[in-house]
Tab-separated table of C-alpha atoms in Angstrom:
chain	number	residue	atom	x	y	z
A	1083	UNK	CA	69.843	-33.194	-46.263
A	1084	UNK	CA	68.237	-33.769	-49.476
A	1085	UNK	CA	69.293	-36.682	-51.359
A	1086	UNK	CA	69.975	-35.240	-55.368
A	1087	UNK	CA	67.138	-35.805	-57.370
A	1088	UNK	CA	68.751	-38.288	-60.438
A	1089	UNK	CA	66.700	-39.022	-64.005
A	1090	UNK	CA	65.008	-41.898	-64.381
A	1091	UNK	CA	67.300	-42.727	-67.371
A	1092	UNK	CA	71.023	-41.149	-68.142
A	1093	UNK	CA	70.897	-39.963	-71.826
A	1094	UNK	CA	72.747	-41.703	-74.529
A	1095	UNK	CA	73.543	-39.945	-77.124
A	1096	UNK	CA	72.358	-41.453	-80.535
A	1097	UNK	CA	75.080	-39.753	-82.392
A	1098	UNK	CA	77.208	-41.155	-80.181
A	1099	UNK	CA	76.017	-44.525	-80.992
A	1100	UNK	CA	76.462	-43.597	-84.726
A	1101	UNK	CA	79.998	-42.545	-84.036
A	1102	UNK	CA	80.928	-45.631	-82.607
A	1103	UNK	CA	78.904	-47.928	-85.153
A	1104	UNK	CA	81.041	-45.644	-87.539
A	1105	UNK	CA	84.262	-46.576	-86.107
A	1106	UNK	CA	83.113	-50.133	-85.867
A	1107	UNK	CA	82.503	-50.523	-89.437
A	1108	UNK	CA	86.137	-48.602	-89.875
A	1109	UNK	CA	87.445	-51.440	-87.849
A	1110	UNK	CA	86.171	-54.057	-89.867
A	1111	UNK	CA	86.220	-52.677	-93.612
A	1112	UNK	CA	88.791	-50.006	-93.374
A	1113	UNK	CA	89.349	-47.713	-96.760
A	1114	UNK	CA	92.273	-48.697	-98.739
A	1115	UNK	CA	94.029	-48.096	-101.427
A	1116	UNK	CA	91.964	-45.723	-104.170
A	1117	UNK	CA	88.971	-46.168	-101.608
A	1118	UNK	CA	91.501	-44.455	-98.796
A	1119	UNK	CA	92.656	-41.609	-101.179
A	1120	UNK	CA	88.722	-40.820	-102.637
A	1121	UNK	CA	87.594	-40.787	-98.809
A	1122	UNK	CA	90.572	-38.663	-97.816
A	1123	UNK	CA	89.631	-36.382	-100.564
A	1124	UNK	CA	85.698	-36.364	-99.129
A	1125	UNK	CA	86.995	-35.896	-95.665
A	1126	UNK	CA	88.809	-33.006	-96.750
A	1127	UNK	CA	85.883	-31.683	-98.648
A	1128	UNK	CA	83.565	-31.817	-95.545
A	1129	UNK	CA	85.724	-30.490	-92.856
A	1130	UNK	CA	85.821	-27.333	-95.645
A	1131	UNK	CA	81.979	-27.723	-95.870
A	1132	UNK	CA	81.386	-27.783	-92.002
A	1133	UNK	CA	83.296	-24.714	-91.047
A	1134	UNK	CA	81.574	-22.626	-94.354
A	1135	UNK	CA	78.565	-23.384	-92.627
A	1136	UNK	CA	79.548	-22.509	-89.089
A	1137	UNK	CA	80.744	-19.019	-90.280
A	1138	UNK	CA	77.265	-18.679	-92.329
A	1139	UNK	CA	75.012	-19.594	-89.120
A	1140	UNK	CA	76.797	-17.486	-86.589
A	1141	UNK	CA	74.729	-14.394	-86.058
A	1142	UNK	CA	77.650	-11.693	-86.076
A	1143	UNK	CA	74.964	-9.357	-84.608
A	1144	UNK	CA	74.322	-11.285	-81.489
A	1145	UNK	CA	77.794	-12.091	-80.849
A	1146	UNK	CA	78.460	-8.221	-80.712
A	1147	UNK	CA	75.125	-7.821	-78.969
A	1148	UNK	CA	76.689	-10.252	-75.912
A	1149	UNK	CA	79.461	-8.455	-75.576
A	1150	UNK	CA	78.096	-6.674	-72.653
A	1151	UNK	CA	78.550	-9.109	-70.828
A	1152	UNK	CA	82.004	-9.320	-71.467
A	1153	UNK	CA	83.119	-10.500	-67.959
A	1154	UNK	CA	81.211	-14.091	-68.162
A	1155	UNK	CA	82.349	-14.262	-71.377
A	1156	UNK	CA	85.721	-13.941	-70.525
A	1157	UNK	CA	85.770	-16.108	-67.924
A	1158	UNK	CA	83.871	-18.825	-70.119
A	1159	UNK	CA	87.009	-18.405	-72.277
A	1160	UNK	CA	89.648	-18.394	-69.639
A	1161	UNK	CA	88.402	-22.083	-68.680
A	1162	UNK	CA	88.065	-23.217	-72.419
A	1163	UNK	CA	91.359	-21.880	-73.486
A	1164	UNK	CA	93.780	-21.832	-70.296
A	1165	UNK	CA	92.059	-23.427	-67.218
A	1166	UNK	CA	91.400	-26.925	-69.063
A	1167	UNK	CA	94.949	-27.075	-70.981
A	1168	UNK	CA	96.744	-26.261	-67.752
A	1169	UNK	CA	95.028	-29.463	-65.999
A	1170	UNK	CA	95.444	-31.364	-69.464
A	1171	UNK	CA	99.130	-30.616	-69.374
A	1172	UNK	CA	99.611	-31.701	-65.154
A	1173	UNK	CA	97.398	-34.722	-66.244
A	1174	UNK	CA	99.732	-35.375	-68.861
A	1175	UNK	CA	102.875	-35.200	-66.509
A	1176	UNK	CA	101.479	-37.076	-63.615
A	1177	UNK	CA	100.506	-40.141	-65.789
A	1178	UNK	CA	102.734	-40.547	-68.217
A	1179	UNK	CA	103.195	-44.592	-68.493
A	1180	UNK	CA	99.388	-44.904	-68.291
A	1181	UNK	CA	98.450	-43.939	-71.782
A	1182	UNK	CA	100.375	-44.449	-75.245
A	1183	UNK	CA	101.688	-41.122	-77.274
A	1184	UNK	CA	98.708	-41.048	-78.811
A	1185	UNK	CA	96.306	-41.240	-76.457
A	1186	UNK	CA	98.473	-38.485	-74.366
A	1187	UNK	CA	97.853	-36.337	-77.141
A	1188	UNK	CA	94.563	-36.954	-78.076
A	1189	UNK	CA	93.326	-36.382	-74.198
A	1190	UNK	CA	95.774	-33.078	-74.325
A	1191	UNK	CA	93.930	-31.997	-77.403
A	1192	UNK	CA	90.552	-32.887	-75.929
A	1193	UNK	CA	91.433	-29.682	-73.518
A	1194	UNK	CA	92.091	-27.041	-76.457
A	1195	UNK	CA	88.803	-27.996	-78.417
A	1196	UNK	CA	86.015	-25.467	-77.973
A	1197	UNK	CA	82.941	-25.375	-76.096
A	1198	UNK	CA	80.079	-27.059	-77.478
A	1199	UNK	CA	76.657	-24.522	-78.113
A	1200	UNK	CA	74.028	-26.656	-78.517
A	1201	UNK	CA	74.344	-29.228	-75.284
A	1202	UNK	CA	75.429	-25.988	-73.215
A	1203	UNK	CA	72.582	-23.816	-74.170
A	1204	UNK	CA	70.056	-26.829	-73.665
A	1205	UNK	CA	71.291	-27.528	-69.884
A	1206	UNK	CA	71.540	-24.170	-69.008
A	1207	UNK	CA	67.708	-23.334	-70.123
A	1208	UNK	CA	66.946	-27.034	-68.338
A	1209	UNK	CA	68.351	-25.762	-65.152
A	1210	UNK	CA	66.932	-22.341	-65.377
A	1211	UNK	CA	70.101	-20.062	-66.230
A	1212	UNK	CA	70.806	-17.706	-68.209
A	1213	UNK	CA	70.327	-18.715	-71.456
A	1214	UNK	CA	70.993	-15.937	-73.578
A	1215	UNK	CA	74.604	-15.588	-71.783
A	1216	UNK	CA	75.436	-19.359	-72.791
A	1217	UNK	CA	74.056	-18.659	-76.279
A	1218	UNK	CA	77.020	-15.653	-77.230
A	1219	UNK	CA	79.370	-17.678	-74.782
A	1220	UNK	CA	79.276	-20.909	-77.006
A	1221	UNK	CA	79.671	-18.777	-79.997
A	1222	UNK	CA	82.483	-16.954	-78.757
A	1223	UNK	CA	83.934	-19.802	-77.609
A	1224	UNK	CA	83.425	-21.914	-81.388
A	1225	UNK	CA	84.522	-18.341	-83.019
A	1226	UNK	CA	88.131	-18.018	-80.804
A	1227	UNK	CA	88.593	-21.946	-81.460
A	1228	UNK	CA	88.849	-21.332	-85.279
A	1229	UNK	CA	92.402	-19.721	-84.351
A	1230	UNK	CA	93.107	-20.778	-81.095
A	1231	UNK	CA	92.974	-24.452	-81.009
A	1232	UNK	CA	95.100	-24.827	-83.878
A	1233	UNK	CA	97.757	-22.452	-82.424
A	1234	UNK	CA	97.359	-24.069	-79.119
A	1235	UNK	CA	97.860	-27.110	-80.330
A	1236	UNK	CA	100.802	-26.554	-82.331
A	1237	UNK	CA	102.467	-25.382	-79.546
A	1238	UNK	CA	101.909	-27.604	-76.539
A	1239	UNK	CA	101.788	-30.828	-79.223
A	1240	UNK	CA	104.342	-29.824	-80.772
A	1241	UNK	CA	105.688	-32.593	-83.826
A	1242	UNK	CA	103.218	-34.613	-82.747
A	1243	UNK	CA	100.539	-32.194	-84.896
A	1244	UNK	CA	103.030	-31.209	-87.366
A	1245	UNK	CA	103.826	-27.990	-85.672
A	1246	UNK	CA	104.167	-24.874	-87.311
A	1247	UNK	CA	105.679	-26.306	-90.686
A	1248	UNK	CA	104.169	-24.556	-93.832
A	1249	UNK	CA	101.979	-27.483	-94.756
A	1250	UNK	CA	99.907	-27.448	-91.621
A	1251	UNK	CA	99.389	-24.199	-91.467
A	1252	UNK	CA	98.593	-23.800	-94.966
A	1253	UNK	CA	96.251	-26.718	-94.152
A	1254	UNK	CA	94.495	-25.109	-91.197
A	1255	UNK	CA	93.714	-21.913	-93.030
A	1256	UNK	CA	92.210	-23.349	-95.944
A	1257	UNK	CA	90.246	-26.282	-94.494
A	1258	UNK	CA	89.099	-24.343	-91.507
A	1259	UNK	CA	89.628	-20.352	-91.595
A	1260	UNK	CA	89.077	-19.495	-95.450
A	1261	UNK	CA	85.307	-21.420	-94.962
A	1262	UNK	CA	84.509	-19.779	-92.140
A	1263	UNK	CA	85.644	-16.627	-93.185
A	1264	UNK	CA	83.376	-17.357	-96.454
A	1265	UNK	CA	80.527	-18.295	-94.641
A	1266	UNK	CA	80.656	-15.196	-92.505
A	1267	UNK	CA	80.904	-12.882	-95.791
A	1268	UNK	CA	78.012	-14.937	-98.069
A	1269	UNK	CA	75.779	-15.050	-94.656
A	1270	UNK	CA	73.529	-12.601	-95.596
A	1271	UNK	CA	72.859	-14.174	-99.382
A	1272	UNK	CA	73.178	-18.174	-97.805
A	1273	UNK	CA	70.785	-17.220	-94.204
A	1274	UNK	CA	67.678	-17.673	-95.385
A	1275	UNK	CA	68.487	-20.915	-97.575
A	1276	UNK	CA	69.944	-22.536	-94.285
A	1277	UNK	CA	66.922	-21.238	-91.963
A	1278	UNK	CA	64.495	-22.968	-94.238
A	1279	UNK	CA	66.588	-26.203	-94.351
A	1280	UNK	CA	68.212	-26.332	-91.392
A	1281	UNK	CA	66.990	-30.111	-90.410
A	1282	UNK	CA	68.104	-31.057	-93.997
A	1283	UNK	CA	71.382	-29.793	-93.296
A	1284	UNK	CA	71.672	-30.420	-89.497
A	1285	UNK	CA	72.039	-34.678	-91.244
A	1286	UNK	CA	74.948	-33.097	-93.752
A	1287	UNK	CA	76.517	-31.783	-90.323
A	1288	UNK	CA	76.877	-35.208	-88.676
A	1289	UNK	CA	77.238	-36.935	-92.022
A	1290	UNK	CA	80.221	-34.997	-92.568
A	1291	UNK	CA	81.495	-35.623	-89.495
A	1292	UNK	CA	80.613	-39.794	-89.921
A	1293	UNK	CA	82.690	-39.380	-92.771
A	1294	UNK	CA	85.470	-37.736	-90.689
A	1295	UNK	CA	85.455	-39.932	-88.370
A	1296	UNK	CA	85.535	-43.209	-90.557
A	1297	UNK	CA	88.260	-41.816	-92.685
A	1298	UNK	CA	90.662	-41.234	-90.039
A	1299	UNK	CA	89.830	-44.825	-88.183
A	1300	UNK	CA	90.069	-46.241	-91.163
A	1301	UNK	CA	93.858	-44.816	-91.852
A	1302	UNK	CA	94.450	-45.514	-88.015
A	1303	UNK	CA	93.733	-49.278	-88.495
A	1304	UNK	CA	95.652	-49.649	-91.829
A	1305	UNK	CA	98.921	-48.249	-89.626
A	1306	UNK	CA	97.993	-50.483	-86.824
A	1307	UNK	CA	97.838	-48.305	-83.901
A	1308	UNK	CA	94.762	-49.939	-82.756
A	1309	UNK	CA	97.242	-52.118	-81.213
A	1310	UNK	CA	98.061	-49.321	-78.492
A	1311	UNK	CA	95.360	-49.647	-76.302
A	1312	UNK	CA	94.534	-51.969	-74.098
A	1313	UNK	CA	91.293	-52.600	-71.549
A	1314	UNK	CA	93.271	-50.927	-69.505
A	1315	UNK	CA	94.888	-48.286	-71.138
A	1316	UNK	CA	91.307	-47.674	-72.029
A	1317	UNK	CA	89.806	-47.640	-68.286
A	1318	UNK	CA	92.991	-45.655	-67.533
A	1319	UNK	CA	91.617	-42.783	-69.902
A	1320	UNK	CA	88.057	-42.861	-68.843
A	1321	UNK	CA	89.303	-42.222	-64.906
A	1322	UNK	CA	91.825	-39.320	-66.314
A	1323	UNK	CA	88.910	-38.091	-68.282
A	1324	UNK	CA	86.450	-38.466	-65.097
A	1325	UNK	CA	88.983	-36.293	-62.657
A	1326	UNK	CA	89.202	-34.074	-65.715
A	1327	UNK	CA	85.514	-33.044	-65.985
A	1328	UNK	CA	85.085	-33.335	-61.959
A	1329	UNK	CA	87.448	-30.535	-61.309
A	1330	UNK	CA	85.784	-28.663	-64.078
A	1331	UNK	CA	82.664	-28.746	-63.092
A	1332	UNK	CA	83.832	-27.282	-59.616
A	1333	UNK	CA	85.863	-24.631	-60.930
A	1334	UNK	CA	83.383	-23.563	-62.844
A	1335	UNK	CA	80.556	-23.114	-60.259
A	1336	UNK	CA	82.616	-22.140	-57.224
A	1337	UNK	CA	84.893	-19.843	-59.199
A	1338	UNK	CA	82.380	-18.047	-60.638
A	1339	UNK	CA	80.409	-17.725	-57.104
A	1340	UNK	CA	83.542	-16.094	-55.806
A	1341	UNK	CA	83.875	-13.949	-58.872
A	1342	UNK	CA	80.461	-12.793	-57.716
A	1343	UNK	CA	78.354	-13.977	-60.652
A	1344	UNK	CA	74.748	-14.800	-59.567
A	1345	UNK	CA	73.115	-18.105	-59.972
A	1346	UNK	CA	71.571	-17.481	-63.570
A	1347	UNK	CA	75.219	-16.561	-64.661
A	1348	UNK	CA	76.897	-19.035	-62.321
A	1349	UNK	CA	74.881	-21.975	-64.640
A	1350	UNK	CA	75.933	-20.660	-67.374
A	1351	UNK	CA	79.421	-20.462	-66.870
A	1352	UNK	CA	79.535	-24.189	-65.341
A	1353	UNK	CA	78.172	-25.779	-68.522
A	1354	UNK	CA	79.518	-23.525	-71.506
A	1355	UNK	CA	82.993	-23.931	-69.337
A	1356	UNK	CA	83.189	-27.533	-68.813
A	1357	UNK	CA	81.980	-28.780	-71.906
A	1358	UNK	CA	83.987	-29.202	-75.346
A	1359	UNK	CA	82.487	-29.631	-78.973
A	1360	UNK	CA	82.472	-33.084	-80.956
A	1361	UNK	CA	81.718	-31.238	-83.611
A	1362	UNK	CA	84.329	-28.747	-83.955
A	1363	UNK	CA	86.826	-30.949	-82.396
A	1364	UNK	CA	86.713	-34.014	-84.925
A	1365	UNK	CA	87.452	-32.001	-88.023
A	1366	UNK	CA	89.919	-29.892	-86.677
A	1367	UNK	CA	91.984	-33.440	-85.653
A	1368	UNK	CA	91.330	-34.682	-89.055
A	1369	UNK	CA	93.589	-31.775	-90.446
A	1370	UNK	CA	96.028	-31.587	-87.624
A	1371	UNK	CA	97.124	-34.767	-86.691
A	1372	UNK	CA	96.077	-36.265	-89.805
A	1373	UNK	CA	96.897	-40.217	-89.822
A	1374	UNK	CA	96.622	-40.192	-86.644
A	1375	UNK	CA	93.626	-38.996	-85.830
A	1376	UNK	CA	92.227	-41.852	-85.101
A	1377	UNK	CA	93.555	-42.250	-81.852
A	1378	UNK	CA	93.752	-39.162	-80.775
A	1379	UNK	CA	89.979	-38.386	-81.215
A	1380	UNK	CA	88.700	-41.143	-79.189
A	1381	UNK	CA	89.407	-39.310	-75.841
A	1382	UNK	CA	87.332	-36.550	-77.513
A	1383	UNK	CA	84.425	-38.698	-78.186
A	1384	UNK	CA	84.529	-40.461	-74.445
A	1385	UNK	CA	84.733	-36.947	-72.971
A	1386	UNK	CA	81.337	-35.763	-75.119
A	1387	UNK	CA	79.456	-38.607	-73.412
A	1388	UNK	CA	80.707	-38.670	-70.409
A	1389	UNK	CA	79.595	-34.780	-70.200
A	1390	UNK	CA	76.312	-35.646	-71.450
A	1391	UNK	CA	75.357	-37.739	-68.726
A	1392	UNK	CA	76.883	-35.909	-66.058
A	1393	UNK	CA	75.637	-32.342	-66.931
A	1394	UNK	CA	71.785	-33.971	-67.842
A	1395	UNK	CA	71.921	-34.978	-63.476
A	1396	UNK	CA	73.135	-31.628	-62.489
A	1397	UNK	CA	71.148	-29.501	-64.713
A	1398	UNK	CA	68.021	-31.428	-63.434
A	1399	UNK	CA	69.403	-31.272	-59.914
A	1400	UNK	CA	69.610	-27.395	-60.281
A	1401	UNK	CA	66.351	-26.979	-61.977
A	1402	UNK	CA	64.428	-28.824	-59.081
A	1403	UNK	CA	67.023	-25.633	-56.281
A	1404	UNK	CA	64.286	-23.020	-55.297
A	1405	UNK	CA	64.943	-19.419	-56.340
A	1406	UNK	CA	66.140	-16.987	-55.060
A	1407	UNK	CA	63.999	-14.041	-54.095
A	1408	UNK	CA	64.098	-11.310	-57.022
A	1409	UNK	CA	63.467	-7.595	-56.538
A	1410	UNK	CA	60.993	-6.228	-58.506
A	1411	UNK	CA	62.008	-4.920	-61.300
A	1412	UNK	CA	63.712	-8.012	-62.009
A	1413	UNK	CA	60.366	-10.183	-61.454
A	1414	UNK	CA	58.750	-7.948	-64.144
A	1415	UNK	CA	61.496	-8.641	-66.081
A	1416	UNK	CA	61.597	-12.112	-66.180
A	1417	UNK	CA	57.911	-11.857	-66.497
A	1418	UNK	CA	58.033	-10.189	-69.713
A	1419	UNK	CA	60.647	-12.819	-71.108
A	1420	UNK	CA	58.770	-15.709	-69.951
């Protein structure tokens, strides 16, 4: 037997290490006062800036263009927005004196987020899948989890998220819907603009989120739920998290080999299905659990790293498979797109 082939180095995501210098400087010079209420203000500002320009870079076109191939889609969705909140929730029951409320919800919540795009389309072209497919799939996914995360999470969080009182949901649809919806409509007129600056504003992206993120560690540490978690507690998540991602992963491959999807498709699948977005997911906490989002995105933020590492081995571990024999009409088709 082959032993897997393993990178010389695991990645390490330097946004990650922003995120956490971020929450480190939270920890020691947390906003108060006017400073909390003018970074509140900001925070609310950006989440509205992030999802405008979400709605103004998806390509309506190709999302309609993927829909024929609606069945990979579908199932990309089905572990997104079912498969991964119905292991959340059994997670959630078997362990319930291992984490605090908080961290219960945040690691509940990790499981509603959407899939991420960028990581999914860049380990699916790594391992040689199909690469268009995880392209519409990570847009569908980031489109449905404008509505569906929010909804999901008001009902399987319950109070802890406010529910479905008219403040949150007032909330959700102008921080998150309304901007997307603008984005979509101004895309044409705004396309071009973000084309030729998309580095520029690729740093407002993650600057928006720093800001996110500091704002709602900041309020976390002012409140003192900080105090929650232990080494433990903490060690506790990372295994729940670990199990989490493992059955994923499996799922994902082996389901969608016995739903008869080839290997190009069966890639795919695995990483646009077992992956969920830091960037979509910190934002959308900011407005929904609001104080407390400190907490609750940290299981997020584990689970985006812990990904990382673990899809960079198999993605490298597939690329290095042999092929399977093509016929050949589909050799001269690859040939042409190569």
């Amino acid at each position: 037997m082959r032993r897997p082939h393993l990178p010389a180095r695991l990645p390490l995501d330097p946004y990650v290490l922003a995120l956490l210098a971020t929450v480190g400087l939270a920890a020691l010079l947390p906003a108060r006062g006017a400073a909390a209420t003018a970074a509140g203000a900001a925070s609310t500002a950006a989440v509205a800036l992030l999802f405008f320009l979400y709605g103004a870079r998806l390509s309506t076109r190709e999302a309609l263009d993927g829909l024929r191939h609606w069945r990979l889609h579908l199932t990309v969705l089905t572990c997104t927005f079912l498969l991964f909140p119905v292991i959340g929730l059994a997670l959630r029951a078997l362990a319930p004196g291992l984490l605090p409320p908080a961290l219960q919800s945040g690691l509940l919540f990790l499981c509603l987020v959407p899939s991420t795009v960028q990581s999914s389309i860049a380990f699916t072209s790594i391992a040689r899948g199909n690469v268009p497919a995880a392209i519409c799939a990570g847009s569908f996914s980031s489109l449905a989890g404008i509505v569906l995360t929010p909804l999901l999470a008001a009902v399987l969080l319950g109070g802890r998220t406010g529910g479905f009182s008219l403040d949150s949901l007032l909330g959700i649809t102008l921080q998150l819907l309304l901007p997307f919806l603008l984005g979509q409509a101004l895309r044409r007129s705004v396309g071009g603009f973000l084309t030729r600056h998309r580095k520029t504003l690729g740093y407002v992206d993650r600057g928006s989120i720093l800001l996110v993120v500091y704002t709602a560690f900041s309020a976390g540490m002012v409140a003192g739920i900080w105090r929650q978690v232990s080494p433990l507690r903490l060690g506790a998540l990372m295994l729940l998290e670990a199990v989490l991602l493992a059955v994923m992963l499996l799922v994902t491959w082996y389901g969608a080999a016995r739903l008869g999807f080839g290997r190009e498709d069966r890639i795919a699948i695995q990483f646009a299905g077992s992956k969920k977005s830091l960037a979509a997911g910190l934002p959308m906490a900011s407005v929904l659990f609001g104080a407390q989002a400190g907490l609750a995105v940290l299981p997020l933020m584990l689970f985006h790293q812990m990904q990382l590492m673990v899809c960079a081995v198999i993605a490298r571990r597939r690329a290095a498979d042999p092929l399977p024999e093509l016929p050949a009409d589909r050799v001269a088709e690859v040939s042409r797109t190569a």
